[in-house]
Short mmCIF file of C-alpha atoms and ligand atoms in Angstrom, two decimals:
data_model
loop_
_atom_site.label_atom_id
_atom_site.label_comp_id
_atom_site.label_asym_id
_atom_site.label_seq_id
_atom_site.Cartn_x
_atom_site.Cartn_y
_atom_site.Cartn_z
CA UNK A 1 0.00 0.00 0.00
CA UNK A 2 1.44 3.44 -0.84
CA UNK A 3 1.31 6.22 1.69
CA UNK A 4 2.23 9.90 1.92
CA UNK A 5 4.40 11.33 4.63
CA UNK A 6 3.75 15.06 4.72
CA UNK A 7 6.01 17.33 6.72
CA UNK A 8 4.94 20.64 8.30
CA UNK A 9 5.94 23.60 6.13
CA UNK A 10 6.31 27.24 7.00
CA UNK A 11 5.46 28.85 3.66
CA UNK A 12 3.20 28.08 0.72
CA UNK A 13 3.64 30.02 -2.52
CA UNK A 14 4.72 30.18 -6.14
CA UNK A 15 3.02 29.78 -9.49
CA UNK A 16 1.65 26.39 -10.45
CA UNK A 17 -0.55 24.65 -13.00
CA UNK A 18 -2.85 21.74 -12.32
CA UNK A 19 -3.70 18.95 -14.78
CA UNK A 20 -6.73 18.90 -17.06
CA UNK A 21 -10.32 18.65 -15.92
CA UNK A 22 -11.46 15.10 -15.22
CA UNK A 23 -15.15 15.64 -15.98
CA UNK A 24 -14.39 17.30 -19.32
CA UNK A 25 -11.74 14.72 -20.28
CA UNK A 26 -14.18 11.80 -19.80
CA UNK A 27 -16.84 13.55 -21.85
CA UNK A 28 -14.42 14.43 -24.66
CA UNK A 29 -13.72 10.73 -25.27
CA UNK A 30 -17.35 9.63 -25.08
CA UNK A 31 -18.75 12.38 -27.33
CA UNK A 32 -15.71 12.33 -29.62
CA UNK A 33 -16.22 8.57 -30.00
CA UNK A 34 -19.83 8.87 -31.23
CA UNK A 35 -19.23 11.99 -33.35
CA UNK A 36 -18.44 11.83 -37.05
CA UNK A 37 -14.83 12.44 -38.00
CA UNK A 38 -11.90 13.56 -35.91
CA UNK A 39 -12.02 15.19 -32.50
CA UNK A 40 -8.75 16.57 -31.17
CA UNK A 41 -8.46 17.13 -27.45
CA UNK A 42 -5.74 19.32 -25.94
CA UNK A 43 -5.05 19.46 -22.21
CA UNK A 44 -6.49 15.95 -21.77
CA UNK A 45 -6.10 14.55 -18.24
CA UNK A 46 -3.87 11.47 -18.44
CA UNK A 47 -5.05 10.02 -15.14
CA UNK A 48 -6.08 6.45 -14.35
CA UNK A 49 -9.81 7.23 -14.50
CA UNK A 50 -9.64 8.92 -17.89
CA UNK A 51 -7.34 6.21 -19.25
CA UNK A 52 -9.96 3.64 -18.16
CA UNK A 53 -12.56 5.53 -20.19
CA UNK A 54 -10.14 5.62 -23.12
CA UNK A 55 -9.67 1.86 -22.90
CA UNK A 56 -13.44 1.33 -22.76
CA UNK A 57 -14.08 3.53 -25.82
CA UNK A 58 -11.33 1.68 -27.71
CA UNK A 59 -12.93 -1.64 -26.75
CA UNK A 60 -16.17 -0.31 -28.26
CA UNK A 61 -14.39 0.19 -31.58
CA UNK A 62 -13.17 3.79 -31.38
CA UNK A 63 -9.61 4.48 -32.48
CA UNK A 64 -7.94 6.94 -30.10
CA UNK A 65 -4.36 8.09 -30.69
CA UNK A 66 -2.17 9.88 -28.19
CA UNK A 67 -0.56 12.47 -30.45
CA UNK A 68 1.47 14.37 -27.83
CA UNK A 69 1.62 14.83 -24.09
CA UNK A 70 -1.93 15.58 -22.90
CA UNK A 71 -3.19 15.52 -26.48
CA UNK A 72 -5.41 12.86 -28.03
CA UNK A 73 -7.09 12.34 -31.39
CA UNK A 74 -10.41 10.51 -31.35
CA UNK A 75 -11.58 8.93 -34.60
CA UNK A 76 -15.34 9.13 -34.10
CA UNK A 77 -17.46 6.29 -35.46
CA UNK A 78 -20.78 8.15 -35.50
CA UNK A 79 -23.86 7.71 -33.33
CA UNK A 80 -24.51 4.16 -34.63
CA UNK A 81 -20.91 3.06 -35.16
CA UNK A 82 -19.94 1.56 -31.77
CA UNK A 83 -19.59 -2.23 -31.61
CA UNK A 84 -19.80 -4.77 -28.77
CA UNK A 85 -16.70 -4.90 -26.59
CA UNK A 86 -16.87 -8.67 -26.07
CA UNK A 87 -15.89 -8.28 -22.40
CA UNK A 88 -16.91 -6.26 -19.36
CA UNK A 89 -15.81 -2.62 -19.48
CA UNK A 90 -13.77 -1.69 -16.40
CA UNK A 91 -14.41 1.93 -15.42
CA UNK A 92 -11.80 1.89 -12.65
CA UNK A 93 -12.60 4.23 -9.76
CA UNK A 94 -14.94 6.55 -11.63
CA UNK A 95 -18.64 6.90 -10.86
CA UNK A 96 -18.88 9.54 -13.59
CA UNK A 97 -17.51 7.19 -16.23
CA UNK A 98 -19.78 4.31 -15.22
CA UNK A 99 -22.95 6.39 -15.03
CA UNK A 100 -22.35 8.30 -18.25
CA UNK A 101 -21.40 5.12 -20.10
CA UNK A 102 -24.64 3.50 -18.88
CA UNK A 103 -26.55 6.34 -20.57
CA UNK A 104 -24.51 6.05 -23.74
CA UNK A 105 -24.72 2.27 -23.97
CA UNK A 106 -28.46 1.85 -23.47
CA UNK A 107 -29.09 3.29 -26.95
CA UNK A 108 -26.81 0.77 -28.69
CA UNK A 109 -27.79 -2.39 -30.57
CA UNK A 110 -25.52 -4.67 -28.48
CA UNK A 111 -25.29 -5.78 -24.82
CA UNK A 112 -22.69 -4.31 -22.44
CA UNK A 113 -21.48 -4.85 -18.91
CA UNK A 114 -19.79 -2.26 -16.70
CA UNK A 115 -17.57 -3.05 -13.72
CA UNK A 116 -15.07 -1.10 -11.62
CA UNK A 117 -12.67 -1.21 -8.68
CA UNK A 118 -13.72 -2.17 -5.14
CA UNK A 119 -14.90 1.39 -4.36
CA UNK A 120 -16.93 1.76 -7.56
CA UNK A 121 -18.52 -1.69 -7.12
CA UNK A 122 -20.13 -0.37 -3.90
CA UNK A 123 -21.63 2.80 -5.38
CA UNK A 124 -25.34 3.35 -6.17
CA UNK A 125 -26.29 2.88 -9.82
CA UNK A 126 -30.10 2.80 -9.63
CA UNK A 127 -30.05 6.60 -9.72
CA UNK A 128 -29.23 6.31 -13.44
CA UNK A 129 -30.96 2.97 -14.09
CA UNK A 130 -34.38 4.25 -12.90
CA UNK A 131 -34.76 7.18 -15.36
CA UNK A 132 -33.08 5.25 -18.18
CA UNK A 133 -35.60 2.40 -17.74
CA UNK A 134 -38.37 5.02 -17.95
CA UNK A 135 -36.91 5.85 -21.38
CA UNK A 136 -37.21 2.17 -22.39
CA UNK A 137 -33.69 1.02 -21.54
CA UNK A 138 -33.13 -2.50 -20.23
CA UNK A 139 -30.65 -2.30 -17.37
CA UNK A 140 -29.83 -4.63 -14.50
CA UNK A 141 -27.80 -3.77 -11.42
CA UNK A 142 -26.73 -6.05 -8.58
CA UNK A 143 -28.76 -4.89 -5.55
CA UNK A 144 -28.54 -1.37 -6.94
CA UNK A 145 -24.78 -1.55 -7.47
CA UNK A 146 -22.43 -2.65 -10.27
CA UNK A 147 -22.01 -4.73 -12.31
CA UNK A 148 -24.37 -2.79 -14.55
CA UNK A 149 -25.72 -4.90 -17.41
CA UNK A 150 -27.20 -3.00 -20.33
CA UNK A 151 -29.25 -4.89 -22.93
CA UNK A 152 -28.88 -3.69 -26.48
CA UNK A 153 -31.61 -3.14 -29.04
CA UNK A 154 -33.99 -1.19 -26.80
CA UNK A 155 -36.18 1.51 -28.34
CA UNK A 156 -35.69 4.65 -26.29
CA UNK A 157 -38.20 7.46 -25.97
CA UNK A 158 -37.62 10.96 -24.63
CA UNK A 159 -38.94 11.66 -21.14
CA UNK A 160 -39.31 14.61 -18.84
CA UNK A 161 -37.45 13.73 -15.63
CA UNK A 162 -37.18 15.70 -12.41
CA UNK A 163 -33.95 14.67 -10.72
CA UNK A 164 -34.50 13.61 -7.08
CA UNK A 165 -30.88 14.59 -6.28
CA UNK A 166 -28.80 17.37 -7.81
CA UNK A 167 -26.45 15.20 -9.88
CA UNK A 168 -24.62 16.12 -13.07
CA UNK A 169 -23.87 12.47 -13.60
CA UNK A 170 -27.53 11.47 -13.67
CA UNK A 171 -28.43 14.49 -15.82
CA UNK A 172 -25.64 13.60 -18.25
CA UNK A 173 -26.56 9.91 -18.45
CA UNK A 174 -30.13 10.85 -19.40
CA UNK A 175 -28.92 13.38 -22.00
CA UNK A 176 -26.58 10.81 -23.57
CA UNK A 177 -29.46 8.30 -23.80
CA UNK A 178 -31.58 11.16 -25.19
CA UNK A 179 -29.25 11.28 -28.21
CA UNK A 180 -30.76 7.91 -29.17
CA UNK A 181 -34.38 8.53 -28.13
CA UNK A 182 -37.49 9.28 -30.13
CA UNK A 183 -38.64 12.78 -29.22
CA UNK A 184 -37.42 15.39 -26.81
CA UNK A 185 -35.66 14.62 -23.52
CA UNK A 186 -36.12 17.09 -20.67
CA UNK A 187 -34.18 17.01 -17.40
CA UNK A 188 -35.17 19.25 -14.51
CA UNK A 189 -32.60 19.81 -11.74
CA UNK A 190 -33.43 20.59 -8.10
CA UNK A 191 -30.21 22.63 -7.89
CA UNK A 192 -27.63 23.76 -10.41
CA UNK A 193 -25.00 21.13 -11.22
CA UNK A 194 -21.99 21.17 -13.55
CA UNK A 195 -23.02 21.74 -17.15
CA UNK A 196 -20.01 20.38 -19.06
CA UNK A 197 -22.15 17.86 -20.97
CA UNK A 198 -24.51 20.57 -22.20
CA UNK A 199 -21.67 22.87 -23.27
CA UNK A 200 -19.81 20.08 -25.02
CA UNK A 201 -22.88 18.71 -26.81
CA UNK A 202 -23.39 22.18 -28.31
CA UNK A 203 -19.75 22.23 -29.46
CA UNK A 204 -20.44 18.95 -31.28
CA UNK A 205 -23.39 20.64 -33.02
CA UNK A 206 -26.25 19.26 -30.95
CA UNK A 207 -29.17 21.58 -30.31
CA UNK A 208 -29.97 21.88 -26.67
CA UNK A 209 -31.54 24.56 -24.53
CA UNK A 210 -30.99 25.16 -20.84
CA UNK A 211 -32.98 27.62 -18.78
CA UNK A 212 -34.13 27.75 -15.18
CA UNK A 213 -32.63 24.38 -14.30
CA UNK A 214 -34.40 22.69 -17.21
CA UNK A 215 -32.35 21.14 -20.02
CA UNK A 216 -34.07 20.14 -23.29
CA UNK A 217 -32.42 18.01 -25.93
CA UNK A 218 -33.81 16.95 -29.30
CA UNK A 219 -32.03 13.92 -30.78
CA UNK A 220 -29.58 15.10 -33.43
CA UNK A 221 -29.03 13.38 -36.77
CA UNK A 222 -25.29 13.41 -36.07
CA UNK A 223 -22.58 14.89 -33.88
CA UNK A 224 -19.75 16.65 -35.68
CA UNK A 225 -16.10 16.02 -34.64
CA UNK A 226 -14.39 19.17 -33.35
CA UNK A 227 -11.39 20.59 -31.48
CA UNK A 228 -11.59 20.72 -27.70
CA UNK A 229 -9.37 22.33 -25.11
CA UNK A 230 -9.54 21.04 -21.55
CA UNK A 231 -8.93 23.64 -18.83
CA UNK A 232 -7.07 22.91 -15.59
CA UNK A 233 -9.32 21.09 -13.14
CA UNK A 234 -10.86 23.45 -10.59
CA UNK A 235 -11.21 20.48 -8.22
CA UNK A 236 -7.43 19.89 -8.38
CA UNK A 237 -6.75 23.64 -7.99
CA UNK A 238 -8.95 23.59 -4.88
CA UNK A 239 -6.24 21.90 -2.77
CA UNK A 240 -3.90 24.79 -3.46
CA UNK A 241 -6.53 27.49 -2.96
CA UNK A 242 -6.99 26.16 0.56
CA UNK A 243 -3.23 25.60 1.10
CA UNK A 244 -2.59 29.21 0.01
CA UNK A 245 -5.31 30.50 2.34
CA UNK A 246 -4.23 28.63 5.48
CA UNK A 247 -0.44 28.72 4.89
CA UNK A 248 2.01 31.54 5.32
CA UNK A 249 3.80 33.29 2.48
CA UNK A 250 3.49 35.92 -0.20
CA UNK A 251 0.75 34.25 -2.15
CA UNK A 252 0.20 31.47 -4.62
CA UNK A 253 -1.11 31.59 -8.21
CA UNK A 254 -2.80 28.67 -9.94
CA UNK A 255 -2.77 29.27 -13.71
CA UNK A 256 -5.19 28.12 -16.40
CA UNK A 257 -8.00 26.87 -14.16
CA UNK A 258 -11.52 26.17 -15.43
CA UNK A 259 -13.88 28.59 -13.67
CA UNK A 260 -17.20 27.37 -15.03
CA UNK A 261 -19.63 28.87 -12.47
CA UNK A 262 -21.23 25.46 -11.92
CA UNK A 263 -17.90 24.33 -10.43
CA UNK A 264 -16.61 27.25 -8.40
CA UNK A 265 -18.79 27.14 -5.28
CA UNK A 266 -15.60 26.79 -3.22
CA UNK A 267 -14.57 30.32 -4.24
CA UNK A 268 -17.84 31.69 -2.81
CA UNK A 269 -17.58 29.59 0.34
CA UNK A 270 -13.95 30.61 0.98
CA UNK A 271 -14.86 34.26 0.33
CA UNK A 272 -17.60 34.01 2.98
CA UNK A 273 -14.93 32.65 5.35
CA UNK A 274 -12.75 35.69 4.69
CA UNK A 275 -10.26 34.24 2.17
CA UNK A 276 -8.20 36.54 -0.03
CA UNK A 277 -8.77 35.23 -3.56
CA UNK A 278 -8.53 36.99 -6.90
CA UNK A 279 -9.63 35.60 -10.25
CA UNK A 280 -7.58 37.26 -12.99
CA UNK A 281 -6.71 36.90 -16.71
CA UNK A 282 -10.15 35.73 -17.76
CA UNK A 283 -10.11 33.83 -21.06
CA UNK A 284 -11.81 30.79 -22.54
CA UNK A 285 -11.09 27.24 -23.65
CA UNK A 286 -13.81 26.78 -26.28
CA UNK A 287 -17.08 27.12 -24.38
CA UNK A 288 -15.47 26.77 -20.94
CA UNK A 289 -14.25 29.87 -19.05
CA UNK A 290 -10.66 29.84 -17.76
CA UNK A 291 -8.64 32.16 -15.50
CA UNK A 292 -5.69 32.33 -13.14
CA UNK A 293 -6.51 32.33 -9.44
CA UNK A 294 -4.37 34.21 -6.92
CA UNK A 295 -4.61 33.39 -3.25
CA UNK A 296 -3.00 35.00 -0.23
CA UNK A 297 -2.96 33.85 3.39
CA UNK A 298 -5.97 35.10 5.35
CA UNK A 299 -7.53 34.80 8.78
CA UNK A 300 -10.52 32.59 8.11
CA UNK A 301 -13.72 32.51 10.15
CA UNK A 302 -16.23 29.71 10.56
CA UNK A 303 -19.53 29.91 8.68
CA UNK A 304 -22.72 27.98 8.00
CA UNK A 305 -22.18 26.91 4.39
CA UNK A 306 -25.23 28.00 2.33
CA UNK A 307 -26.88 24.72 1.18
CA UNK A 308 -27.43 26.08 -2.35
CA UNK A 309 -23.64 26.17 -2.79
CA UNK A 310 -23.27 22.47 -1.96
CA UNK A 311 -23.74 21.06 -5.52
CA UNK A 312 -21.41 23.77 -6.87
CA UNK A 313 -18.61 22.61 -4.58
CA UNK A 314 -19.52 18.93 -4.27
CA UNK A 315 -15.99 17.56 -4.79
CA UNK A 316 -14.27 20.24 -2.71
CA UNK A 317 -15.72 19.42 0.73
CA UNK A 318 -12.83 17.29 1.98
CA UNK A 319 -10.40 20.16 1.51
CA UNK A 320 -12.96 22.71 2.69
CA UNK A 321 -13.10 20.77 5.99
CA UNK A 322 -9.33 21.38 6.31
CA UNK A 323 -9.95 25.11 5.80
CA UNK A 324 -12.79 24.97 8.35
CA UNK A 325 -10.46 23.45 10.96
CA UNK A 326 -8.22 26.55 10.53
CA UNK A 327 -11.12 29.03 10.66
CA UNK A 328 -11.92 30.71 13.96
CA UNK A 329 -15.23 29.41 15.33
CA UNK A 330 -17.68 26.84 14.10
CA UNK A 331 -18.28 25.79 10.49
CA UNK A 332 -21.45 23.85 9.75
CA UNK A 333 -22.19 21.99 6.53
CA UNK A 334 -25.69 20.58 5.96
CA UNK A 335 -27.59 19.35 2.91
CA UNK A 336 -24.51 17.42 1.80
CA UNK A 337 -25.68 13.79 2.20
CA UNK A 338 -24.35 13.09 -1.32
CA UNK A 339 -20.85 13.16 0.22
CA UNK A 340 -21.66 9.81 1.80
CA UNK A 341 -21.81 8.05 -1.61
CA UNK A 342 -18.69 9.46 -3.26
CA UNK A 343 -15.44 7.47 -3.66
CA UNK A 344 -15.73 7.00 0.12
CA UNK A 345 -18.19 8.25 2.75
CA UNK A 346 -16.47 11.61 2.78
CA UNK A 347 -18.23 12.83 5.93
CA UNK A 348 -17.27 9.80 8.02
CA UNK A 349 -13.74 9.46 6.60
CA UNK A 350 -12.88 13.15 6.98
CA UNK A 351 -14.31 13.19 10.52
CA UNK A 352 -12.17 10.17 11.42
CA UNK A 353 -9.01 11.85 10.07
CA UNK A 354 -9.74 15.26 11.61
CA UNK A 355 -10.36 13.63 14.99
CA UNK A 356 -7.08 11.67 14.71
CA UNK A 357 -5.28 15.00 14.18
CA UNK A 358 -6.92 16.62 17.22
CA UNK A 359 -9.68 18.63 15.49
CA UNK A 360 -13.03 18.67 17.24
CA UNK A 361 -15.91 17.79 14.95
CA UNK A 362 -19.38 16.27 15.02
CA UNK A 363 -20.81 14.15 12.23
CA UNK A 364 -24.34 15.12 11.13
CA UNK A 365 -26.57 12.89 8.97
CA UNK A 366 -26.14 15.25 6.02
CA UNK A 367 -22.95 17.12 6.88
CA UNK A 368 -20.55 18.03 9.65
CA UNK A 369 -19.89 20.58 12.39
CA UNK A 370 -16.22 21.54 12.78
CA UNK A 371 -14.72 23.61 15.61
CA UNK A 372 -11.98 25.64 13.96
CA UNK A 373 -8.99 27.32 15.61
CA UNK A 374 -6.84 30.14 14.29
CA UNK A 375 -3.60 29.15 16.06
CA UNK A 376 -0.55 28.30 13.91
CA UNK A 377 -0.57 24.57 14.68
CA UNK A 378 -4.11 23.34 14.18
CA UNK A 379 -3.32 19.74 13.28
CA UNK A 380 -1.30 17.47 15.55
CA UNK A 381 0.90 15.07 13.65
CA UNK A 382 -0.12 11.45 13.37
CA UNK A 383 -1.73 8.95 11.07
CA UNK A 384 -4.86 9.22 8.96
CA UNK A 385 -6.40 6.81 6.46
CA UNK A 386 -7.69 7.97 3.09
CA UNK A 387 -9.81 4.80 2.64
CA UNK A 388 -8.56 4.79 -0.94
CA UNK A 389 -10.21 8.14 -1.69
CA UNK A 390 -7.97 10.44 -3.77
CA UNK A 391 -9.51 13.69 -2.56
CA UNK A 392 -9.23 12.68 1.11
CA UNK A 393 -5.53 11.84 0.62
CA UNK A 394 -4.77 15.21 -1.01
CA UNK A 395 -6.82 17.13 1.56
CA UNK A 396 -4.79 15.80 4.47
CA UNK A 397 -1.60 16.67 2.58
CA UNK A 398 -2.84 20.30 2.60
CA UNK A 399 -3.19 20.10 6.39
CA UNK A 400 0.63 20.09 6.56
CA UNK A 401 0.52 23.87 6.05
CA UNK A 402 -0.77 24.12 9.65
CA UNK A 403 0.54 20.91 11.26
CA UNK A 404 2.69 20.63 14.36
CA UNK A 405 4.39 17.40 13.24
CA UNK A 406 4.47 15.05 10.22
CA UNK A 407 1.25 13.39 9.08
CA UNK A 408 1.24 9.92 7.55
CA UNK A 409 -1.61 9.40 5.07
CA UNK A 410 -2.40 5.75 4.28
CA UNK A 411 -3.56 4.30 0.96
CA UNK A 412 -2.89 7.13 -1.48
CA UNK A 413 -2.49 5.16 -4.74
CA UNK A 414 -5.86 6.44 -6.01
CA UNK A 415 -4.54 10.00 -6.19
CA UNK A 416 -3.43 8.83 -9.65
CA UNK A 417 -7.10 8.57 -10.68
CA UNK A 418 -7.39 12.36 -10.84
CA UNK A 419 -4.03 14.05 -10.17
CA UNK A 420 -1.07 11.90 -11.29
CA UNK A 421 1.74 14.24 -10.21
CA UNK A 422 0.18 15.65 -7.06
CA UNK A 423 3.38 15.33 -4.95
CA UNK A 424 5.40 17.21 -7.61
CA UNK A 425 2.90 20.05 -7.99
CA UNK A 426 2.49 20.23 -4.20
CA UNK A 427 6.26 20.54 -3.82
CA UNK A 428 6.27 23.38 -6.39
CA UNK A 429 3.78 25.14 -4.11
CA UNK A 430 6.01 24.66 -1.06
CA UNK A 431 4.36 21.60 0.50
CA UNK A 432 6.55 18.69 1.46
CA UNK A 433 4.81 15.53 0.29
CA UNK A 434 6.82 12.32 0.27
CA UNK A 435 5.57 9.04 -1.19
CA UNK A 436 6.58 6.26 1.23
C1 S3P B 501 -19.22 14.70 -11.89
C2 S3P B 501 -20.31 14.99 -11.14
C3 S3P B 501 -20.31 14.97 -9.66
C4 S3P B 501 -18.91 14.90 -9.08
C5 S3P B 501 -18.04 13.96 -9.82
C6 S3P B 501 -17.92 14.37 -11.28
C7 S3P B 501 -19.34 14.75 -13.37
O1 S3P B 501 -21.05 13.84 -9.24
O2 S3P B 501 -18.96 14.55 -7.72
O3 S3P B 501 -16.74 13.93 -9.25
O4 S3P B 501 -18.30 14.74 -14.06
O5 S3P B 501 -20.47 14.80 -13.85
P1 S3P B 501 -22.65 13.95 -9.05
O6 S3P B 501 -23.16 14.54 -10.27
O7 S3P B 501 -23.18 12.56 -8.87
O8 S3P B 501 -22.84 14.78 -7.81
#
């Protein structure tokens, strides 16, 4: 088992870049694969999860060439051009990949089976199977979990579906199935979630409207191959936005970060806590907005996180809990029960690690209450367990900016699913992360 040993540091700073966006990289392969002609993707995230999606798309008959570092060329086979893989498709650690692929595969003429690693095999899949069955798909799960078996040859019809949970993955799975349905597909969200699928579908020439949390898609005759640029992943930048806020130093800049407003809830939450953040050099990567983000150390204060910001910061809570531990007073998160069904139960696992490092916290059914302290050494040294969750592992590495002694973080191999060179980038920002 690989572990991190992170040493306390006195300053955090510098100028760094983070790797490409995971959500956008997955989607670029799936949509590129069913488009007509070539799709070139620059800034592609070469992480284990995205490479699993690449392998799956290749197994379905799509030629994908790596033409340079972080650059791939997808030879799209058209909406009806995929063929049976002949074996189960292994989606690794990624719930996004499995759920989106379920939507894509239920409109095909052949049968498919989706499996994943031990974490993914425990995650709920009925949330996509239920609406897809309403569209006519034939899907089986094992007690609600993978393996997911998708029967080919189903006739799909468009539906209007009100999502019971705010989930971009469920929304996207339905939209992908909608590409193969008769009639219009309408998805209504209870709260705003990331809209990368909608933006990218438009880039591929698909007509789609989105207004007041309602997305409408009419099945296109074809998707057109295109050029895509993947911005730096805001969720990877998040670790450094918190490190720069709680550490000491002259400031840290993260360059080329995707700032799609459906992803940047953490900026609003940190601002409410008193963080000193500046978003500068606004530009775009195709339809996705990009900027550099500057962060300076600040005295943070505890807050009650507004529940409407939860879906906009859904992957950033582990590292936000680290910020909360360094914020004077109490921070309360509620309405975040979804955290319990991510790569780990992120409420329970973070609470366990925070407690091990001497931070007082109370687990709530749908969130957490954290007693923060503004002293220099907030975290005692010691051992924490990531439970194989990449974002938990990286979050506790950030704690080293305010730790009294080294922290050993167990089971960090899955960091490679989203952020292959995390230790190197962390070192460039002044953190001292050793793989042991
Ligand atoms: C993702 C959506 C989110 C997020 C996940 C990536 C996506 O999941 O947690 O890491 O790419 O659509 P939910 O939509 O299920 O909340």
